[in-house]
XYZ file of C-alpha atoms in Angstrom:
692
model
C -11.549 -7.634 42.060
C -8.416 -9.515 41.041
C -8.434 -13.240 40.471
C -5.407 -15.493 40.440
C -4.378 -17.471 37.395
C -1.931 -20.256 36.662
C 1.780 -19.487 36.558
C 2.569 -19.537 32.826
C 5.870 -17.682 32.583
C 5.971 -14.370 30.708
C 8.750 -13.615 28.238
C 11.651 -11.412 29.348
C 10.808 -7.737 29.089
C 7.056 -8.308 29.083
C 5.341 -5.411 30.835
C 8.211 -3.035 30.072
C 7.563 -2.453 26.365
C 4.715 -2.864 23.842
C 3.893 -6.402 22.772
C 1.682 -7.887 20.096
C -0.519 -10.623 21.544
C -1.894 -13.637 19.737
C -4.208 -15.116 22.343
C -4.106 -18.888 22.651
C -5.996 -20.839 25.268
C -3.098 -23.196 25.979
C -1.003 -20.225 27.096
C -3.772 -18.033 28.532
C -6.447 -20.401 29.913
C -8.698 -17.465 30.823
C -9.492 -16.916 27.123
C -10.702 -20.490 26.484
C -14.130 -20.329 24.804
C -14.203 -16.556 24.991
C -13.909 -13.699 22.495
C -11.555 -10.786 22.934
C -13.475 -7.622 22.046
C -10.275 -5.608 21.901
C -7.487 -3.913 23.792
C -8.054 -0.898 26.029
C -5.989 1.557 28.007
C -2.723 -0.007 27.010
C -2.563 -3.527 28.408
C -6.147 -4.445 29.319
C -8.324 -6.766 27.208
C -12.119 -6.927 27.281
C -13.247 -10.570 27.191
C -16.721 -11.987 26.552
C -18.203 -15.494 26.705
C -21.073 -15.255 24.227
C -23.175 -18.159 25.500
C -23.027 -17.164 29.190
C -22.655 -13.359 28.738
C -19.701 -13.535 31.144
C -17.718 -10.306 30.663
C -14.481 -9.248 32.337
C -11.275 -7.261 31.981
C -8.045 -9.246 31.681
C -4.551 -7.922 32.163
C -1.855 -10.356 31.129
C 1.157 -8.066 31.460
C 1.208 -8.858 35.190
C 2.252 -12.105 36.806
C -0.088 -13.504 37.955
C -2.624 -12.128 35.491
C -5.290 -9.727 36.729
C -8.999 -10.267 36.145
C -11.778 -7.747 36.906
C -15.359 -8.933 36.660
C -17.885 -6.779 34.795
C -21.695 -7.011 34.468
C -23.036 -9.664 32.055
C -23.143 -8.450 28.443
C -26.085 -9.919 26.538
C -25.816 -8.080 23.189
C -24.720 -10.303 20.270
C -21.244 -9.604 18.952
C -22.486 -8.232 15.629
C -24.397 -5.533 17.547
C -21.164 -4.178 19.018
C -18.471 -1.961 17.554
C -15.668 0.099 19.100
C -14.769 -0.183 22.767
C -12.935 2.342 24.940
C -11.923 2.702 28.562
C -11.721 6.032 30.379
C -8.811 5.883 32.835
C -7.339 2.678 34.214
C -9.180 0.298 36.597
C -7.005 1.665 39.402
C -8.941 4.949 39.155
C -12.439 5.433 40.598
C -13.306 7.200 37.318
C -12.620 4.069 35.268
C -15.432 3.589 32.729
C -15.766 0.984 29.983
C -17.725 2.021 26.873
C -19.009 -0.059 23.970
C -20.515 1.573 20.873
C -23.325 0.008 18.868
C -22.639 -1.221 15.353
C -24.020 1.020 12.553
C -24.355 -1.995 10.229
C -26.847 -3.704 12.560
C -28.360 -1.103 14.850
C -30.310 1.842 13.436
C -30.170 3.528 16.824
C -26.801 4.934 17.850
C -26.016 4.305 21.511
C -23.286 3.546 24.012
C -23.227 0.879 26.694
C -21.087 1.786 29.678
C -20.309 0.561 33.159
C -17.758 0.925 35.924
C -16.022 -1.953 37.715
C -18.219 -3.106 40.603
C -21.535 -2.112 38.984
C -24.245 -4.730 38.434
C -25.383 -3.781 34.927
C -24.540 -1.841 31.793
C -26.145 1.580 31.265
C -27.441 2.545 27.826
C -26.739 6.090 26.616
C -28.578 6.967 23.398
C -27.092 9.547 21.043
C -29.344 12.632 20.743
C -28.066 13.248 17.196
C -29.709 11.431 14.306
C -26.907 12.316 11.887
C -24.038 11.093 14.096
C -23.161 7.484 14.819
C -20.769 6.888 17.695
C -19.606 3.504 16.430
C -16.040 4.440 15.597
C -13.340 7.120 15.814
C -13.579 7.247 19.619
C -10.520 8.081 21.693
C -9.550 9.424 25.096
C -8.949 13.154 25.043
C -8.408 15.488 28.003
C -10.151 13.167 30.448
C -13.194 12.603 28.245
C -14.171 10.348 25.366
C -14.167 12.033 21.961
C -15.694 10.857 18.731
C -14.039 12.697 15.873
C -14.412 12.312 12.137
C -16.986 14.521 10.395
C -18.146 15.877 13.755
C -16.356 16.440 17.031
C -18.460 14.933 19.809
C -17.455 14.957 23.481
C -18.884 12.307 25.782
C -18.806 13.285 29.463
C -19.169 10.084 31.459
C -19.448 11.932 34.777
C -22.627 13.748 33.753
C -23.722 11.157 31.190
C -23.979 13.781 28.445
C -23.103 13.723 24.738
C -22.200 17.138 23.372
C -21.539 18.106 19.753
C -18.676 20.594 19.703
C -18.858 21.293 15.988
C -18.557 20.013 12.449
C -15.064 19.157 11.244
C -14.099 20.221 7.742
C -12.447 17.492 5.705
C -11.688 18.594 2.144
C -10.442 15.147 1.117
C -13.309 13.073 2.529
C -14.999 12.315 -0.788
C -11.711 11.771 -2.615
C -10.890 8.587 -0.747
C -11.493 5.119 -2.081
C -11.518 1.854 -0.151
C -9.843 1.803 3.239
C -10.296 2.488 6.949
C -10.104 5.377 9.401
C -8.419 5.513 12.804
C -8.449 8.337 15.350
C -5.839 8.625 18.089
C -4.829 11.175 20.694
C -1.109 11.853 21.004
C 0.659 14.508 23.066
C -2.549 16.543 23.398
C -3.410 16.421 19.683
C -6.037 14.468 17.765
C -4.852 12.628 14.659
C -6.905 11.049 11.893
C -5.297 8.218 9.925
C -6.610 7.038 6.564
C -5.175 3.699 5.414
C -6.042 2.764 1.846
C -6.257 -0.745 0.468
C -6.318 -1.941 -3.095
C -9.897 -2.571 -4.163
C -12.401 -3.756 -1.599
C -11.108 -7.057 -0.284
C -12.596 -6.836 3.211
C -9.466 -6.953 5.394
C -7.763 -9.216 2.905
C -6.181 -6.856 0.448
C -3.031 -4.931 -0.292
C -2.363 -1.768 1.694
C -1.287 0.955 -0.696
C -1.293 4.341 1.065
C -1.482 6.142 4.386
C -2.558 9.736 4.987
C -2.222 11.488 8.337
C -4.212 14.527 9.459
C -4.136 16.604 12.638
C -7.209 18.397 13.987
C -6.897 22.172 13.961
C -9.326 23.129 16.729
C -9.403 26.790 15.719
C -10.339 26.047 12.132
C -12.217 22.844 13.066
C -10.508 21.164 10.139
C -8.425 18.056 9.485
C -5.082 19.349 8.196
C -2.695 17.015 6.368
C 0.660 16.487 8.108
C 3.767 14.611 7.011
C 4.864 13.537 10.481
C 3.469 12.408 13.819
C 6.803 13.222 15.474
C 10.151 11.452 15.609
C 9.466 10.592 19.260
C 6.053 8.935 18.646
C 4.743 5.652 17.298
C 1.131 4.658 16.571
C 0.012 1.060 17.115
C -3.186 -0.196 15.419
C -5.155 -3.417 15.739
C -8.674 -3.561 14.305
C -10.481 -0.420 15.580
C -8.023 0.216 18.388
C -5.180 2.715 18.108
C -2.541 3.563 20.690
C 0.140 6.232 20.800
C 3.346 5.499 22.644
C 6.921 6.791 22.682
C 9.352 5.374 20.172
C 11.873 2.927 21.600
C 15.267 2.555 19.974
C 15.659 -0.868 18.449
C 12.005 -1.750 19.159
C 9.616 0.891 17.796
C 10.849 3.368 15.199
C 9.718 6.956 15.556
C 7.350 8.589 13.052
C 6.004 5.156 12.126
C 2.607 3.475 12.237
C 2.446 -0.254 13.063
C -0.697 -2.033 11.906
C -1.967 -5.599 12.360
C -3.812 -6.769 9.231
C -5.246 -10.049 7.999
C -4.127 -11.267 4.588
C -4.371 -14.397 2.471
C -1.291 -16.021 3.951
C -1.289 -14.991 7.623
C -1.742 -12.202 10.109
C 0.637 -9.468 9.013
C 2.334 -6.715 10.979
C 2.768 -3.720 8.686
C 5.066 -0.799 9.366
C 4.374 2.512 7.624
C 7.448 4.762 7.759
C 6.333 8.362 7.300
C 9.899 9.647 6.887
C 10.320 8.102 3.434
C 6.752 6.847 2.801
C 7.643 3.173 2.622
C 5.933 0.084 3.948
C 7.182 -3.301 5.123
C 5.427 -6.286 6.640
C 6.197 -9.359 8.707
C 4.276 -12.595 9.027
C 2.697 -13.257 12.413
C 2.139 -16.962 13.130
C 0.030 -18.981 13.218
C -1.823 -18.914 9.919
C -5.434 -17.781 10.338
C -8.439 -19.999 9.899
C -10.559 -17.046 8.850
C -9.742 -13.500 7.672
C -10.268 -11.779 11.005
C -7.716 -9.915 13.076
C -6.836 -11.918 16.195
C -3.789 -10.009 17.401
C -3.891 -7.203 19.967
C -1.414 -4.648 21.204
C -0.566 -4.449 24.870
C 1.054 -1.173 25.900
C 1.955 -1.148 29.605
C 1.071 2.004 31.525
C 4.756 2.474 32.323
C 5.407 2.903 28.599
C 2.429 5.189 27.925
C 3.568 7.571 30.665
C 7.109 7.998 29.342
C 7.764 11.578 28.314
C 8.582 12.081 24.639
C 12.296 12.056 23.857
C 13.705 13.362 20.612
C 15.705 10.865 18.610
C 17.969 11.661 15.714
C 16.840 10.677 12.259
C 18.917 7.885 10.805
C 20.274 8.578 7.330
C 18.780 6.507 4.548
C 21.644 4.285 3.479
C 19.945 3.672 0.129
C 20.167 7.231 -1.114
C 23.899 7.211 -1.648
C 24.164 7.829 -5.384
C 22.727 10.764 -7.283
C 21.482 10.589 -10.857
C 20.988 13.576 -13.100
C 19.466 13.543 -16.545
C 22.805 14.766 -17.979
C 25.554 13.091 -15.938
C 26.003 11.079 -12.788
C 27.488 13.254 -10.113
C 30.382 10.937 -9.375
C 33.230 13.316 -10.149
C 36.423 11.787 -11.473
C 39.738 13.405 -10.588
C 42.658 13.676 -12.923
C 44.431 11.072 -10.786
C 43.340 7.700 -9.486
C 44.368 8.402 -5.896
C 47.660 6.519 -6.243
C 49.520 9.322 -7.932
C 49.072 7.808 -11.393
C 47.931 10.120 -14.152
C 44.713 9.169 -15.916
C 45.887 10.705 -19.179
C 46.802 7.226 -20.465
C 43.103 6.465 -20.736
C 42.860 9.059 -23.503
C 45.028 6.972 -25.820
C 43.019 3.730 -25.823
C 42.053 2.615 -29.353
C 38.686 3.908 -30.512
C 37.503 0.462 -31.617
C 38.268 -0.883 -28.125
C 36.354 1.993 -26.520
C 33.378 1.403 -28.804
C 33.417 -2.285 -27.839
C 33.430 -1.291 -24.164
C 30.536 1.119 -24.709
C 28.436 -1.542 -26.431
C 28.428 -3.595 -23.226
C 27.721 -0.797 -20.776
C 24.529 -0.242 -18.850
C 22.554 2.977 -19.163
C 24.139 4.580 -16.104
C 27.665 3.679 -17.214
C 26.964 5.090 -20.689
C 25.986 8.360 -19.039
C 29.195 8.336 -17.007
C 31.446 7.258 -19.880
C 31.940 10.605 -21.689
C 32.769 12.395 -18.412
C 36.025 10.461 -17.972
C 38.049 12.561 -20.392
C 37.783 14.662 -23.561
C 38.752 11.798 -25.868
C 36.066 9.503 -24.454
C 33.398 12.158 -24.913
C 33.944 11.958 -28.703
C 33.389 8.177 -28.893
C 30.097 7.109 -30.456
C 27.848 6.398 -27.486
C 24.178 6.054 -28.490
C 22.266 6.163 -25.214
C 19.191 4.580 -26.796
C 21.229 1.392 -27.450
C 22.066 0.891 -23.788
C 20.869 -2.219 -22.019
C 17.828 -1.229 -20.008
C 15.401 -2.977 -17.720
C 12.714 -1.666 -15.353
C 13.750 0.469 -12.429
C 11.501 1.122 -9.442
C 10.687 4.838 -9.298
C 9.485 6.260 -6.004
C 8.503 9.688 -4.758
C 7.994 10.266 -1.033
C 7.600 14.044 -0.714
C 6.267 16.720 -3.039
C 9.746 18.169 -3.508
C 10.417 16.943 -7.026
C 12.965 14.352 -5.932
C 12.405 10.913 -7.469
C 14.351 7.895 -6.286
C 15.124 5.086 -8.697
C 16.123 1.595 -7.607
C 17.962 -0.572 -10.125
C 17.057 -4.141 -9.058
C 19.759 -5.822 -11.148
C 22.593 -3.610 -9.914
C 21.290 -2.925 -6.426
C 21.843 0.813 -6.842
C 19.612 3.740 -5.910
C 19.734 7.094 -7.713
C 18.138 10.493 -7.179
C 16.565 12.430 -10.030
C 14.955 15.856 -9.827
C 11.701 16.207 -11.823
C 10.434 19.775 -11.783
C 6.733 19.020 -12.299
C 6.681 17.021 -9.046
C 8.155 19.949 -7.110
C 4.955 21.421 -5.711
C 3.245 21.650 -2.358
C -0.194 22.125 -3.893
C -0.826 18.815 -5.667
C -0.081 15.264 -4.612
C 1.203 13.194 -7.516
C 0.401 9.476 -7.588
C 1.928 7.054 -10.078
C -0.735 4.937 -11.793
C 1.105 3.016 -14.548
C 3.994 3.267 -17.002
C 4.901 2.275 -20.549
C 8.127 2.752 -22.525
C 9.537 5.188 -19.969
C 6.351 7.276 -19.708
C 4.497 7.431 -16.402
C 0.730 7.888 -16.126
C 0.284 10.200 -13.123
C -2.717 11.667 -11.317
C -2.692 14.850 -9.277
C -4.985 16.834 -7.014
C -7.152 15.795 -4.105
C -9.436 13.691 -6.277
C -6.733 12.437 -8.644
C -8.805 13.563 -11.619
C -6.103 15.911 -12.961
C -3.887 13.581 -14.976
C -0.831 13.727 -17.204
C 1.639 11.331 -18.807
C 5.280 12.300 -18.308
C 8.689 10.989 -19.285
C 10.534 11.794 -16.037
C 13.946 11.439 -17.737
C 13.262 14.123 -20.378
C 10.263 15.857 -18.769
C 8.261 15.578 -21.994
C 4.596 15.655 -21.038
C 1.134 14.870 -22.388
C -1.875 16.455 -20.660
C -5.228 14.766 -21.360
C -8.485 16.332 -20.143
C -9.414 15.942 -16.504
C -11.543 13.016 -15.423
C -15.085 13.983 -14.462
C -14.722 12.318 -11.045
C -11.974 10.956 -8.836
C -9.497 8.432 -10.160
C -11.099 4.987 -9.786
C -9.550 2.718 -12.411
C -8.390 -0.882 -12.126
C -5.849 -0.120 -14.838
C -4.828 2.492 -17.437
C -2.522 2.421 -20.444
C -1.934 3.871 -23.905
C -1.275 2.396 -27.319
C 1.892 4.030 -28.650
C 5.467 3.939 -27.330
C 5.336 7.709 -27.815
C 2.145 9.112 -26.226
C 2.849 12.463 -27.901
C 1.961 10.831 -31.215
C -1.403 12.179 -32.484
C -2.602 8.640 -33.180
C -1.972 7.443 -29.629
C -5.035 5.960 -27.919
C -5.495 6.253 -24.138
C -7.508 3.625 -22.281
C -8.831 3.101 -18.742
C -11.041 0.373 -17.293
C -12.787 -0.356 -14.016
C -15.443 -2.759 -12.792
C -17.597 -3.250 -9.739
C -16.356 -5.699 -7.119
C -18.816 -8.333 -8.353
C -17.827 -7.756 -11.974
C -21.420 -7.262 -13.155
C -20.824 -3.615 -14.052
C -17.885 -2.425 -16.146
C -16.818 1.007 -17.429
C -14.349 1.874 -20.160
C -12.892 5.342 -20.750
C -10.955 6.343 -23.864
C -9.335 9.503 -25.200
C -7.505 10.689 -28.325
C -5.452 13.853 -28.754
C -8.046 15.702 -30.791
C -10.853 15.060 -28.271
C -11.794 17.481 -25.497
C -13.025 14.892 -22.967
C -12.825 11.231 -22.062
C -15.446 9.022 -23.730
C -17.199 6.588 -21.371
C -18.840 3.271 -22.275
C -20.821 1.292 -19.697
C -21.567 -2.427 -19.719
C -23.669 -4.754 -17.563
C -23.208 -8.532 -17.591
C -25.140 -11.542 -16.374
C -21.845 -13.467 -16.310
C -19.532 -11.243 -14.226
C -16.103 -10.104 -15.370
C -14.327 -8.678 -12.293
C -11.349 -6.806 -13.703
C -8.038 -7.499 -12.014
C -5.955 -4.709 -10.518
C -3.253 -4.541 -13.170
C -2.382 -2.562 -16.260
C -4.054 -3.329 -19.613
C -1.554 -4.699 -22.149
C -1.415 -3.523 -25.774
C -1.049 -6.814 -27.640
C -1.663 -7.503 -31.341
C -3.362 -4.124 -31.754
C -5.815 -4.524 -28.835
C -5.876 -3.642 -25.137
C -6.059 -6.940 -23.248
C -7.379 -6.915 -19.677
C -7.025 -9.770 -17.201
C -10.042 -10.649 -15.072
C -9.599 -11.894 -11.526
C -10.974 -15.237 -12.645
C -8.083 -15.559 -15.094
C -10.037 -14.901 -18.284
C -9.481 -12.050 -20.742
C -11.328 -9.075 -22.153
C -10.132 -7.070 -25.139
C -10.772 -3.556 -26.428
C -10.179 -2.818 -30.115
C -9.327 0.898 -30.580
C -9.833 0.725 -34.350
C -13.504 -0.261 -34.029
C -13.983 1.180 -30.511
C -15.457 -2.136 -29.321
C -15.068 -4.186 -26.146
C -15.659 -7.906 -25.676
C -15.142 -10.568 -23.041
C -13.364 -13.422 -24.783
C -14.826 -16.934 -24.706
C -11.258 -18.213 -24.744
C -9.040 -18.656 -22.875
C -11.347 -20.205 -20.325
C -11.118 -18.819 -16.770
C -8.458 -20.307 -14.526
C -10.982 -20.052 -11.660
C -14.329 -21.320 -12.932
C -16.181 -20.640 -9.681
C -15.437 -17.600 -7.566
C -17.589 -15.771 -5.037
C -15.827 -12.457 -4.605
C -18.305 -11.288 -1.991
C -17.382 -14.123 0.363
C -14.147 -14.918 2.169
C -12.833 -16.785 -0.858
C -9.079 -16.514 -0.416
C -8.343 -18.315 -3.661
C -10.399 -15.742 -5.478
C -8.433 -13.001 -3.787
C -5.230 -13.828 -5.596
C -3.280 -10.961 -7.040
C -3.129 -11.287 -10.824
C -0.818 -9.715 -13.367
C -0.710 -9.538 -17.175
C 2.595 -9.077 -19.030
C 3.842 -8.962 -22.618
C 7.099 -10.923 -22.651
C 8.812 -10.748 -26.028
C 5.567 -11.098 -27.972
C 3.989 -13.667 -25.650
C 1.105 -12.882 -23.302
C 1.891 -14.024 -19.749
C -0.421 -14.104 -16.737
C 0.764 -14.569 -13.158
C -1.418 -15.462 -10.173
C 0.036 -14.970 -6.712
C -1.833 -16.346 -3.721
C 0.553 -16.097 -0.782
C 4.157 -16.475 0.280
C 3.842 -20.196 1.048
C 2.956 -20.952 -2.576
C 4.932 -20.366 -5.740
C 3.521 -17.862 -8.231
C 1.527 -19.620 -10.937
C 2.716 -18.561 -14.391
C 0.714 -19.121 -17.593
C 1.474 -18.495 -21.266
C -1.287 -17.875 -23.752
C -1.257 -20.461 -26.538
C -2.501 -18.316 -29.426
C -3.228 -21.323 -31.652
C -5.636 -22.868 -29.122
C -6.407 -19.660 -27.179
C -5.794 -21.425 -23.878
C -3.600 -20.817 -20.857
C -0.651 -23.201 -20.463
C 0.998 -23.304 -17.045
C 4.800 -23.135 -17.304
C 7.709 -23.769 -14.942
C 10.091 -21.288 -16.566
C 9.938 -18.261 -18.845
C 12.836 -19.042 -21.148
C 15.453 -17.014 -19.307
C 13.305 -13.895 -19.207
C 12.392 -11.818 -16.183
C 9.094 -10.377 -14.983
C 8.737 -7.207 -12.933
C 5.331 -7.302 -11.258
C 3.174 -4.699 -9.569
C -0.527 -3.872 -9.612
C 0.228 -0.522 -11.284
C 2.354 -1.837 -14.150
C 4.132 -5.101 -14.920
C 6.978 -5.525 -17.399
C 8.667 -8.443 -19.123
C 12.320 -8.499 -20.238
C 13.438 -11.265 -22.595
C 17.165 -11.288 -21.774
C 18.028 -9.291 -18.670
C 21.597 -8.573 -17.632
C 23.584 -11.770 -17.006
C 22.415 -14.150 -14.299
C 19.010 -12.586 -13.727
C 16.804 -14.761 -15.923
C 13.844 -16.913 -14.897
C 13.042 -14.529 -12.083
C 9.922 -12.697 -10.953
C 10.741 -9.355 -9.317
C 8.507 -7.541 -6.839
C 8.521 -3.808 -5.962
C 10.476 -4.364 -2.759
C 14.102 -4.401 -1.636
C 16.090 -5.144 1.509
C 17.881 -2.583 3.673
C 21.165 -3.558 1.995
C 19.641 -2.974 -1.474
C 18.919 -6.551 -2.485
C 15.840 -6.915 -4.709
C 13.013 -9.238 -3.688
C 12.347 -11.868 -6.345
C 11.117 -15.408 -6.904
C 13.621 -17.713 -8.579
C 11.718 -20.075 -10.872
C 14.717 -22.418 -11.161
C 15.244 -22.864 -7.410
C 11.561 -22.286 -6.582
C 12.395 -19.925 -3.732
C 11.898 -16.285 -2.738
C 15.088 -14.238 -2.270
C 16.126 -12.822 0.148
C 12.650 -13.653 1.549
C 9.050 -12.646 0.957
C 8.671 -10.761 4.250
C 10.386 -7.957 6.096
C 11.556 -5.763 3.215
C 10.963 -2.194 2.090
C 8.274 -1.260 -0.420
C 7.759 2.365 -1.454
C 4.103 3.356 -1.254
C 3.998 5.663 -4.283
C 6.092 3.773 -6.815
C 6.012 2.284 -10.314
C 8.261 0.125 -12.488
C 9.609 2.304 -15.308
C 12.026 1.481 -18.138
C 14.533 4.377 -18.456
C 14.008 6.327 -21.672
C 16.311 9.283 -22.355
C 15.101 9.789 -25.916
C 13.658 13.261 -26.407
C 10.263 12.843 -28.079
C 8.369 15.133 -30.387
C 4.817 14.951 -31.611
C 4.733 12.998 -34.866
C 2.086 11.618 -37.153
C 3.454 8.088 -36.920
C 2.998 5.506 -34.203
């Protein structure tokens, strides 16, 4: 069954560890003019020539490559979905299965064959309410389909058996994303990977949830780990489990190939600290379809799990409390010199020193000695800029990254210390964080994590589904504060607005339908000149006036993108867009990909038009789809920069320098917390007042 190939050399180590393959006909001539339907059983690929129906298995981890001919496959590609292989081609039980596509075929069926057979056999599902198109995996020598139902497919007898219905309490709470099912160490895992909006494999991955099937309860149970000895590898609908390999594959991580605007990307989800990072995979794609496949040699799949020690997180080295920083100072400096001389510095000199200290140093300052604790030290006058706040577990511990100082602090927030509710950061303003909780995210509150002041609006009627949320006052405890949320359909023809005031018992909803679409961007509304301004993905603006309770799409400024078909593979229309108030000026930023500079526009209020600019007057922008901030004069040497919610292993922030027109340290390969938000530290204890 094997056919010889040419002698293209394989890279060192190929066949001894997992590899990510980008098939190219100049390197692998067997794939010329053919389509790879996916990877199976580790290091086998199923290839198809559409015009001739030529179908075969190809193994390129051997030298020479191995080819096994299969029966002709005449179904069009759009009729086909997931593929699986039961046991390797070396086994007489080897069976290749292809599921029909639910988008095209009303009938749910499987096509299967064994090497050496002359034709594919069709096996129709006897269940009208179950489609076998996805979530298939090998389990205990059989093929299982597991999502809402557990179905076992016995290829020896040619039978499809429903074992039972699987309970999934969070099924209807999920937004846009994709499922993957994988067997690992005798357990079935369900992975839910969420993307921002509905960009059709061209969006921003924002969350990962992992569940393990409890066979006694027949229920998907949420877990925080897949095991320190395991790694999951995903490409399109195909998921593999393999042992972690030191220096190659990190344990308790999920590696995912994903198409984006700029290139194929390899994402790594780290479940230990709930962070994500991604690398660019060359070459750049010609269309937004995944063309990379994992190859996992059988020698790797058969390795027994080995426990590896968890590496300490080098970032979490400094602890922050709301009262003092826990960096204790001794009475001596370590050289035998008494620190009592510090007590006798002139007060005016100490006050001058205090006036130039950062927030953290102001907190530390009074702990040096008794005399320093009596020096006037107004915390609210400290220089502040946005920090990146991140929570990875429901243990109440928040981590804060200071991008200008490169420091990371820990802060305990009691309301986040619960195992019952998951808390997700949605936006922030003036040190207050808009947070959702519960399975559906409809239980919401606004909290100042530094003081633990809290505002609790009514629950949403359905799951959290907003493009952006904000509020009008710097102090949301103020009775006159107005709370605002907005969302639109993908096309932008339908738009909903939700508002709430303190005296109201529920959120008020307004619905709009437009002939000229206004697809709302995924960013926070900005309170500007008394109105909530919202940026559309076309680059135009909408505004909500809380005094008159009216919404309008502005005629000016004109859209930056006049024509945009969001339902097609329009990469330009899939730019990420941000709206920021920078020192009284409205700024919009459009970011296409890493090979292009961010496009920055200022709103000319006299002409109501966008003006593209090359610098922002020494200011700094801190961008994220949850909340973006502008700082007019950041700490020295940090102006004319655009910061992103990522940092390197050695605590360097990721930013774009508008002067040098470069990304630093680079756009790719850095750490981004999944559940994070930019927040400006605010240690001022608030009380409900009648003034804004």
